[in-house]
Amino acid sequence: MQANITTSSHLVVLGTGGTIAGESGRPGDNIGYRAAQRGVADLLAGLPLTQGVTVSCEQVAQLDSKDMDHPTWQVLLQRVQHWLSDASVQGLVITHGTDTLEETAYFLSATLGHCAKPVVLTCSMRPATALAPDGPQNLVDAVAVASDPQASGVLVVCAGLVHEARAVQKVHTYQPDAFSSGDVGPCARLYEGQVAWLRTNPLTPSRTAAEPLAAACLALPALDWPWVSVLYSHAGAQGREVDALVAQGVRGLVIAATGNGTLNQGLDQALQRAAAAGVAVVRSSRCAFGPVLVTEAGGWPVMPGLNPVKARVALMLQLMA
Ligand code: ASP
């Protein structure tokens, strides 16, 4: 599919589904829709894309991102690498559901490293059939970012803001401006198709650090990627679930700890048993904002700046490498 055929830059838009491709039988219905109904070519049809940009597209998956899985990530990584290596392609856009968007963005950023060409994920909170769908504007904005000469690495565009993969997190269940980069803040804003950079993105790992991770992800069957689970520390936590997971063969555990990375002592004792059995344990925080600051007392290792679901991806990749 080709749109707005002119000269200067060529982008590829990869579709994976989500609410941006969702449909409802009732136009006023923003919650009872089915995600992943429209193809990516339909989402692009008729959009007023940045002048001088040509776009082609590929449907890589068609799913509600709550169901995102490792086999789909493996295919996506392979297709992203394929298109990035094409000298005629300046950048990529990926349409994705909001629910696990931050996980996919982090996975790609960790496995691609700081690629010179931008890979821009975008989404929507309202289905394509809504009275006021937010998907078309987000997609137009994502194309503007992907064709901007200053853009690089894995970025996320939603509601007029550009976020970095490492910092971004879905923080709202309903409102169109559903994402936040917490203390780090967005790295750019969009004004009528113009990208206003607030900083260049420094948060992505180097290409050389990422390459072995990408190679491992492509070499190992996705169903064999190491099993890493996320557990909460909470009132009354006793850690019995830790023992159950260890008995089932879990390879790594991420604890969504309280506050600045503290753990209920019952859970902590169960984790000591898990570690003695060879399970990798790391900490993150249940708090939406702020890093886990390591104290003199030490404790379980921390994945700096990563929320629990991204720490899960980081630990899985670490175990794979
Ligand atoms: N469940 C949808 C998804 O993640 C939600 C959305 O896209 O906003 O695919």
CSV table of C-alpha atoms and ligand atoms in Angstrom, one decimal:
chain,number,residue,atom,x,y,z
A,1,MET,CA,0.0,0.0,0.0
A,2,GLN,CA,1.3,3.5,-0.9
A,3,ALA,CA,0.1,6.8,0.4
A,4,ASN,CA,1.2,10.4,-0.4
A,5,ILE,CA,3.7,9.4,-3.0
A,6,THR,CA,6.5,12.0,-3.1
A,7,THR,CA,10.2,12.0,-2.7
A,8,SER,CA,12.1,12.7,0.4
A,9,SER,CA,11.6,10.0,3.1
A,10,HIS,CA,10.1,6.6,3.1
A,11,LEU,CA,8.6,5.0,6.2
A,12,VAL,CA,7.2,1.5,6.9
A,13,VAL,CA,4.2,1.1,9.2
A,14,LEU,CA,3.9,-2.2,11.0
A,15,GLY,CA,0.5,-3.2,12.3
A,16,THR,CA,0.0,-5.3,15.4
A,17,GLY,CA,-3.6,-4.6,16.3
A,18,GLY,CA,-4.8,-2.8,19.5
A,19,THR,CA,-7.7,-0.4,20.1
A,20,ILE,CA,-6.3,1.8,17.4
A,21,ALA,CA,-7.6,-1.0,15.1
A,22,GLY,CA,-10.7,-1.7,17.2
A,23,GLU,CA,-14.3,-1.5,16.2
A,24,SER,CA,-17.6,-1.3,18.1
A,25,GLY,CA,-21.1,-1.7,16.8
A,26,ARG,CA,-22.2,1.5,18.6
A,27,PRO,CA,-20.4,4.8,17.8
A,28,GLY,CA,-20.7,6.2,21.3
A,29,ASP,CA,-19.1,3.1,22.8
A,30,ASN,CA,-15.5,3.6,24.0
A,31,ILE,CA,-15.1,0.4,26.1
A,32,GLY,CA,-17.2,-2.4,24.7
A,33,TYR,CA,-15.4,-2.6,21.4
A,34,ARG,CA,-13.2,-5.4,20.0
A,35,ALA,CA,-9.6,-4.5,19.5
A,36,ALA,CA,-7.6,-5.5,16.4
A,37,GLN,CA,-10.3,-5.6,13.8
A,38,ARG,CA,-9.0,-3.2,11.1
A,39,GLY,CA,-5.9,-3.7,9.0
A,40,VAL,CA,-3.0,-1.2,9.1
A,41,ALA,CA,-3.6,-0.2,5.5
A,42,ASP,CA,-7.1,0.9,6.5
A,43,LEU,CA,-5.8,2.9,9.4
A,44,LEU,CA,-3.5,4.8,7.1
A,45,ALA,CA,-6.0,5.4,4.3
A,46,GLY,CA,-6.8,9.0,3.7
A,47,LEU,CA,-4.7,10.4,6.6
A,48,PRO,CA,-3.0,13.8,6.0
A,49,LEU,CA,0.6,12.5,6.5
A,50,THR,CA,3.6,14.7,6.7
A,51,GLN,CA,4.4,16.2,3.3
A,52,GLY,CA,7.1,14.5,1.3
A,53,VAL,CA,6.7,11.2,3.2
A,54,THR,CA,5.9,8.0,1.5
A,55,VAL,CA,4.5,5.1,3.5
A,56,SER,CA,4.3,1.4,3.0
A,57,CYS,CA,2.8,-1.0,5.5
A,58,GLU,CA,2.9,-4.6,6.7
A,59,GLN,CA,0.5,-6.4,9.0
A,60,VAL,CA,2.9,-8.2,11.4
A,61,ALA,CA,0.1,-9.3,13.9
A,62,GLN,CA,-3.5,-8.6,14.7
A,63,LEU,CA,-4.1,-8.9,18.4
A,64,ASP,CA,-5.4,-7.2,21.5
A,65,SER,CA,-2.1,-6.3,23.2
A,66,LYS,CA,-3.3,-7.7,26.5
A,67,ASP,CA,-2.5,-11.0,24.7
A,68,MET,CA,1.0,-9.9,23.5
A,69,ASP,CA,3.3,-12.9,23.6
A,70,HIS,CA,7.0,-13.8,23.0
A,71,PRO,CA,6.4,-15.5,19.6
A,72,THR,CA,4.9,-12.2,18.4
A,73,TRP,CA,7.8,-10.3,19.8
A,74,GLN,CA,10.2,-12.6,18.0
A,75,VAL,CA,8.5,-12.0,14.6
A,76,LEU,CA,8.2,-8.3,15.3
A,77,LEU,CA,11.9,-8.0,16.1
A,78,GLN,CA,12.8,-9.9,13.0
A,79,ARG,CA,10.6,-7.6,10.8
A,80,VAL,CA,11.9,-4.5,12.5
A,81,GLN,CA,15.5,-5.6,11.9
A,82,HIS,CA,14.6,-6.4,8.3
A,83,TRP,CA,13.2,-3.0,7.5
A,84,LEU,CA,15.9,-1.1,9.5
A,85,SER,CA,18.5,-2.7,7.3
A,86,ASP,CA,16.8,-1.5,4.1
A,87,ALA,CA,18.7,1.7,3.1
A,88,SER,CA,15.6,3.1,1.4
A,89,VAL,CA,13.7,3.2,4.7
A,90,GLN,CA,14.2,6.2,7.0
A,91,GLY,CA,12.2,5.0,10.0
A,92,LEU,CA,9.4,2.7,11.2
A,93,VAL,CA,6.0,3.2,12.9
A,94,ILE,CA,4.4,0.4,14.8
A,95,THR,CA,0.7,0.5,15.7
A,96,HIS,CA,0.1,-1.3,19.0
A,97,GLY,CA,-2.5,-1.7,21.8
A,98,THR,CA,-1.9,0.4,24.9
A,99,ASP,CA,-2.0,-2.4,27.5
A,100,THR,CA,1.5,-3.8,26.9
A,101,LEU,CA,2.9,-1.1,24.7
A,102,GLU,CA,5.6,-0.2,27.2
A,103,GLU,CA,6.7,-3.8,27.4
A,104,THR,CA,7.1,-4.1,23.6
A,105,ALA,CA,8.8,-0.7,23.4
A,106,TYR,CA,11.3,-1.7,26.1
A,107,PHE,CA,11.8,-5.1,24.5
A,108,LEU,CA,12.7,-3.5,21.1
A,109,SER,CA,14.8,-0.9,22.7
A,110,ALA,CA,16.8,-3.5,24.7
A,111,THR,CA,17.3,-5.7,21.6
A,112,LEU,CA,17.9,-3.0,19.0
A,113,GLY,CA,19.9,-0.6,21.2
A,114,HIS,CA,20.2,3.0,20.1
A,115,CYS,CA,19.4,2.6,16.4
A,116,ALA,CA,20.0,5.7,14.3
A,117,LYS,CA,16.7,5.2,12.6
A,118,PRO,CA,13.6,5.8,14.7
A,119,VAL,CA,11.1,3.1,15.6
A,120,VAL,CA,8.0,4.8,16.8
A,121,LEU,CA,5.2,2.9,18.5
A,122,THR,CA,1.7,4.5,18.6
A,123,CYS,CA,-1.7,3.5,19.8
A,124,SER,CA,-5.1,4.8,20.9
A,125,MET,CA,-7.5,4.7,23.8
A,126,ARG,CA,-10.6,5.0,21.6
A,127,PRO,CA,-11.6,2.5,18.9
A,128,ALA,CA,-11.6,3.5,15.2
A,129,THR,CA,-15.5,3.7,15.4
A,130,ALA,CA,-15.6,6.2,18.3
A,131,LEU,CA,-17.3,9.5,18.0
A,132,ALA,CA,-13.8,11.1,18.5
A,133,PRO,CA,-11.2,8.5,17.8
A,134,ASP,CA,-7.7,9.4,18.9
A,135,GLY,CA,-5.9,6.9,16.7
A,136,PRO,CA,-5.8,8.9,13.5
A,137,GLN,CA,-4.1,11.9,15.1
A,138,ASN,CA,-1.7,9.6,17.0
A,139,LEU,CA,-0.8,7.9,13.8
A,140,VAL,CA,-0.2,11.1,11.9
A,141,ASP,CA,2.0,12.3,14.8
A,142,ALA,CA,3.9,9.1,14.9
A,143,VAL,CA,4.7,9.5,11.1
A,144,ALA,CA,5.8,13.1,11.8
A,145,VAL,CA,8.2,11.8,14.5
A,146,ALA,CA,9.5,8.9,12.4
A,147,SER,CA,10.3,11.3,9.5
A,148,ASP,CA,11.9,13.9,11.7
A,149,PRO,CA,15.7,14.0,11.1
A,150,GLN,CA,16.5,14.3,14.9
A,151,ALA,CA,14.5,11.2,15.8
A,152,SER,CA,16.3,8.0,16.7
A,153,GLY,CA,15.9,4.9,18.8
A,154,VAL,CA,12.6,3.4,20.1
A,155,LEU,CA,10.0,6.1,20.9
A,156,VAL,CA,6.3,6.1,21.8
A,157,VAL,CA,3.8,8.7,20.6
A,158,CYS,CA,0.5,9.3,22.3
A,159,ALA,CA,-1.7,12.3,22.8
A,160,GLY,CA,0.8,14.9,21.4
A,161,LEU,CA,3.7,13.6,23.5
A,162,VAL,CA,6.8,11.6,22.6
A,163,HIS,CA,8.2,9.3,25.2
A,164,GLU,CA,11.3,7.1,25.5
A,165,ALA,CA,10.9,3.4,25.7
A,166,ARG,CA,12.7,3.0,29.0
A,167,ALA,CA,10.6,5.6,30.9
A,168,VAL,CA,7.1,5.4,29.5
A,169,GLN,CA,4.3,3.6,31.3
A,170,LYS,CA,0.5,3.4,30.9
A,171,VAL,CA,-0.9,5.2,33.9
A,172,HIS,CA,-4.6,5.6,33.1
A,173,THR,CA,-7.4,3.1,32.3
A,174,TYR,CA,-9.6,5.4,30.2
A,175,GLN,CA,-8.3,8.9,29.3
A,176,PRO,CA,-6.7,9.4,25.9
A,177,ASP,CA,-3.6,10.9,27.5
A,178,ALA,CA,-2.9,7.5,29.1
A,179,PHE,CA,0.9,7.5,29.3
A,180,SER,CA,3.5,9.1,31.5
A,181,SER,CA,7.3,9.1,31.6
A,182,GLY,CA,7.2,9.9,35.3
A,183,ASP,CA,10.1,11.9,36.7
A,184,VAL,CA,12.0,11.7,33.4
A,185,GLY,CA,9.1,13.4,31.4
A,186,PRO,CA,8.4,13.2,27.7
A,187,CYS,CA,11.3,13.9,25.3
A,188,ALA,CA,9.3,15.9,22.7
A,189,ARG,CA,5.9,17.5,22.0
A,190,LEU,CA,3.9,17.7,18.8
A,191,TYR,CA,2.4,20.9,17.6
A,192,GLU,CA,0.4,20.6,14.3
A,193,GLY,CA,2.7,18.0,12.9
A,194,GLN,CA,5.9,19.7,14.1
A,195,VAL,CA,8.1,17.9,16.6
A,196,ALA,CA,9.5,20.1,19.4
A,197,TRP,CA,12.3,18.2,21.0
A,198,LEU,CA,12.9,18.8,24.7
A,199,ARG,CA,16.1,16.7,24.7
A,200,THR,CA,17.7,14.0,22.6
A,201,ASN,CA,17.1,10.5,24.0
A,202,PRO,CA,20.0,9.3,26.1
A,203,LEU,CA,18.2,6.3,27.8
A,204,THR,CA,18.7,3.6,25.3
A,205,PRO,CA,21.6,1.0,25.5
A,206,SER,CA,24.3,1.0,22.9
A,207,ARG,CA,24.0,-1.1,19.7
A,208,THR,CA,26.9,-3.3,20.8
A,209,ALA,CA,25.2,-4.1,24.1
A,210,ALA,CA,22.0,-4.9,22.4
A,211,GLU,CA,23.2,-7.1,19.5
A,212,PRO,CA,23.8,-10.3,21.5
A,213,LEU,CA,20.4,-10.0,23.1
A,214,ALA,CA,18.7,-9.7,19.7
A,215,ALA,CA,20.7,-12.6,18.4
A,216,ALA,CA,19.7,-14.7,21.4
A,217,CYS,CA,16.0,-13.8,20.9
A,218,LEU,CA,16.0,-14.8,17.3
A,219,ALA,CA,18.0,-18.0,17.8
A,220,LEU,CA,16.0,-19.5,20.6
A,221,PRO,CA,12.4,-20.7,20.0
A,222,ALA,CA,10.2,-18.0,21.6
A,223,LEU,CA,8.3,-20.6,23.7
A,224,ASP,CA,11.7,-21.6,25.3
A,225,TRP,CA,12.6,-18.0,26.4
A,226,PRO,CA,13.3,-18.1,30.1
A,227,TRP,CA,10.3,-18.1,32.4
A,228,VAL,CA,10.4,-14.9,34.5
A,229,SER,CA,7.4,-14.0,36.7
A,230,VAL,CA,6.4,-10.8,38.5
A,231,LEU,CA,5.2,-11.0,42.1
A,232,TYR,CA,3.9,-8.2,44.4
A,233,SER,CA,5.1,-7.6,47.9
A,234,HIS,CA,1.8,-6.8,49.8
A,235,ALA,CA,0.3,-6.9,53.2
A,236,GLY,CA,0.1,-10.6,54.3
A,237,ALA,CA,2.5,-11.8,51.6
A,238,GLN,CA,4.0,-15.1,52.8
A,239,GLY,CA,5.9,-16.2,49.8
A,240,ARG,CA,4.0,-19.5,49.3
A,241,GLU,CA,3.6,-18.6,45.6
A,242,VAL,CA,7.4,-18.3,45.4
A,243,ASP,CA,7.8,-21.9,46.5
A,244,ALA,CA,5.1,-23.0,44.1
A,245,LEU,CA,6.8,-21.2,41.1
A,246,VAL,CA,10.2,-22.6,42.0
A,247,ALA,CA,8.7,-26.1,42.1
A,248,GLN,CA,7.3,-25.4,38.6
A,249,GLY,CA,10.7,-24.4,37.2
A,250,VAL,CA,10.6,-20.6,37.1
A,251,ARG,CA,14.0,-19.1,36.2
A,252,GLY,CA,13.6,-15.6,37.4
A,253,LEU,CA,11.4,-13.5,39.7
A,254,VAL,CA,10.8,-9.8,39.7
A,255,ILE,CA,9.4,-8.4,42.9
A,256,ALA,CA,7.1,-5.4,42.6
A,257,ALA,CA,8.3,-4.2,46.0
A,258,THR,CA,6.8,-1.6,48.4
A,259,GLY,CA,8.0,2.0,48.3
A,260,ASN,CA,11.8,2.3,47.9
A,261,GLY,CA,12.2,-1.5,47.1
A,262,THR,CA,11.2,-2.9,50.5
A,263,LEU,CA,9.8,-6.5,50.9
A,264,ASN,CA,7.5,-8.2,53.3
A,265,GLN,CA,9.7,-10.4,55.4
A,266,GLY,CA,7.7,-13.6,54.7
A,267,LEU,CA,8.2,-13.0,51.0
A,268,ASP,CA,11.9,-12.2,51.5
A,269,GLN,CA,12.5,-15.5,53.3
A,270,ALA,CA,10.8,-17.4,50.4
A,271,LEU,CA,13.0,-15.5,47.9
A,272,GLN,CA,16.2,-16.6,49.9
A,273,ARG,CA,15.0,-20.2,49.3
A,274,ALA,CA,14.4,-19.5,45.6
A,275,ALA,CA,17.8,-17.9,45.2
A,276,ALA,CA,19.5,-20.9,46.9
A,277,ALA,CA,17.7,-23.1,44.3
A,278,GLY,CA,19.3,-21.0,41.5
A,279,VAL,CA,16.4,-18.6,40.7
A,280,ALA,CA,17.4,-15.1,39.7
A,281,VAL,CA,15.7,-12.4,41.9
A,282,VAL,CA,15.5,-8.7,41.2
A,283,ARG,CA,13.5,-5.8,42.7
A,284,SER,CA,11.4,-3.0,41.3
A,285,SER,CA,8.8,-0.9,43.0
A,286,ARG,CA,5.0,-0.9,43.0
A,287,CYS,CA,5.1,3.0,43.0
A,288,ALA,CA,4.2,4.6,39.8
A,289,PHE,CA,6.9,7.3,40.1
A,290,GLY,CA,10.5,7.4,41.3
A,291,PRO,CA,13.5,5.1,41.1
A,292,VAL,CA,14.5,2.4,43.7
A,293,LEU,CA,17.4,4.0,45.5
A,294,VAL,CA,19.8,1.4,46.8
A,295,THR,CA,20.5,1.7,50.5
A,296,GLU,CA,23.6,0.7,52.5
A,297,ALA,CA,21.8,-2.4,53.6
A,298,GLY,CA,21.9,-3.6,50.0
A,299,GLY,CA,19.2,-6.2,49.2
A,300,TRP,CA,18.1,-7.9,46.0
A,301,PRO,CA,19.6,-6.4,42.8
A,302,VAL,CA,17.6,-3.5,41.2
A,303,MET,CA,17.0,-3.0,37.5
A,304,PRO,CA,17.6,0.8,37.6
A,305,GLY,CA,14.7,2.9,36.3
A,306,LEU,CA,12.6,-0.1,35.2
A,307,ASN,CA,9.0,-0.7,36.4
A,308,PRO,CA,8.2,-4.4,37.2
A,309,VAL,CA,7.0,-5.4,33.8
A,310,LYS,CA,10.0,-4.0,32.1
A,311,ALA,CA,12.3,-5.5,34.7
A,312,ARG,CA,10.8,-8.8,33.8
A,313,VAL,CA,11.8,-8.3,30.2
A,314,ALA,CA,15.3,-7.2,31.2
A,315,LEU,CA,15.8,-10.2,33.5
A,316,MET,CA,14.5,-12.6,30.8
A,317,LEU,CA,17.0,-11.1,28.3
A,318,GLN,CA,19.8,-11.3,30.8
A,319,LEU,CA,19.1,-15.0,31.4
A,320,MET,CA,19.0,-15.6,27.7
A,321,ALA,CA,22.3,-13.9,27.0
B,1,ASP,N1,-6.8,-3.9,25.1
B,1,ASP,C1,-6.3,-2.9,24.2
B,1,ASP,C2,-4.9,-3.3,23.7
B,1,ASP,O1,-4.0,-3.2,24.4
B,1,ASP,C3,-6.2,-1.6,24.8
B,1,ASP,C4,-5.8,-0.4,23.9
B,1,ASP,O2,-5.2,-0.6,22.9
B,1,ASP,O3,-6.0,0.7,24.3
B,1,ASP,O4,-4.8,-3.8,22.6
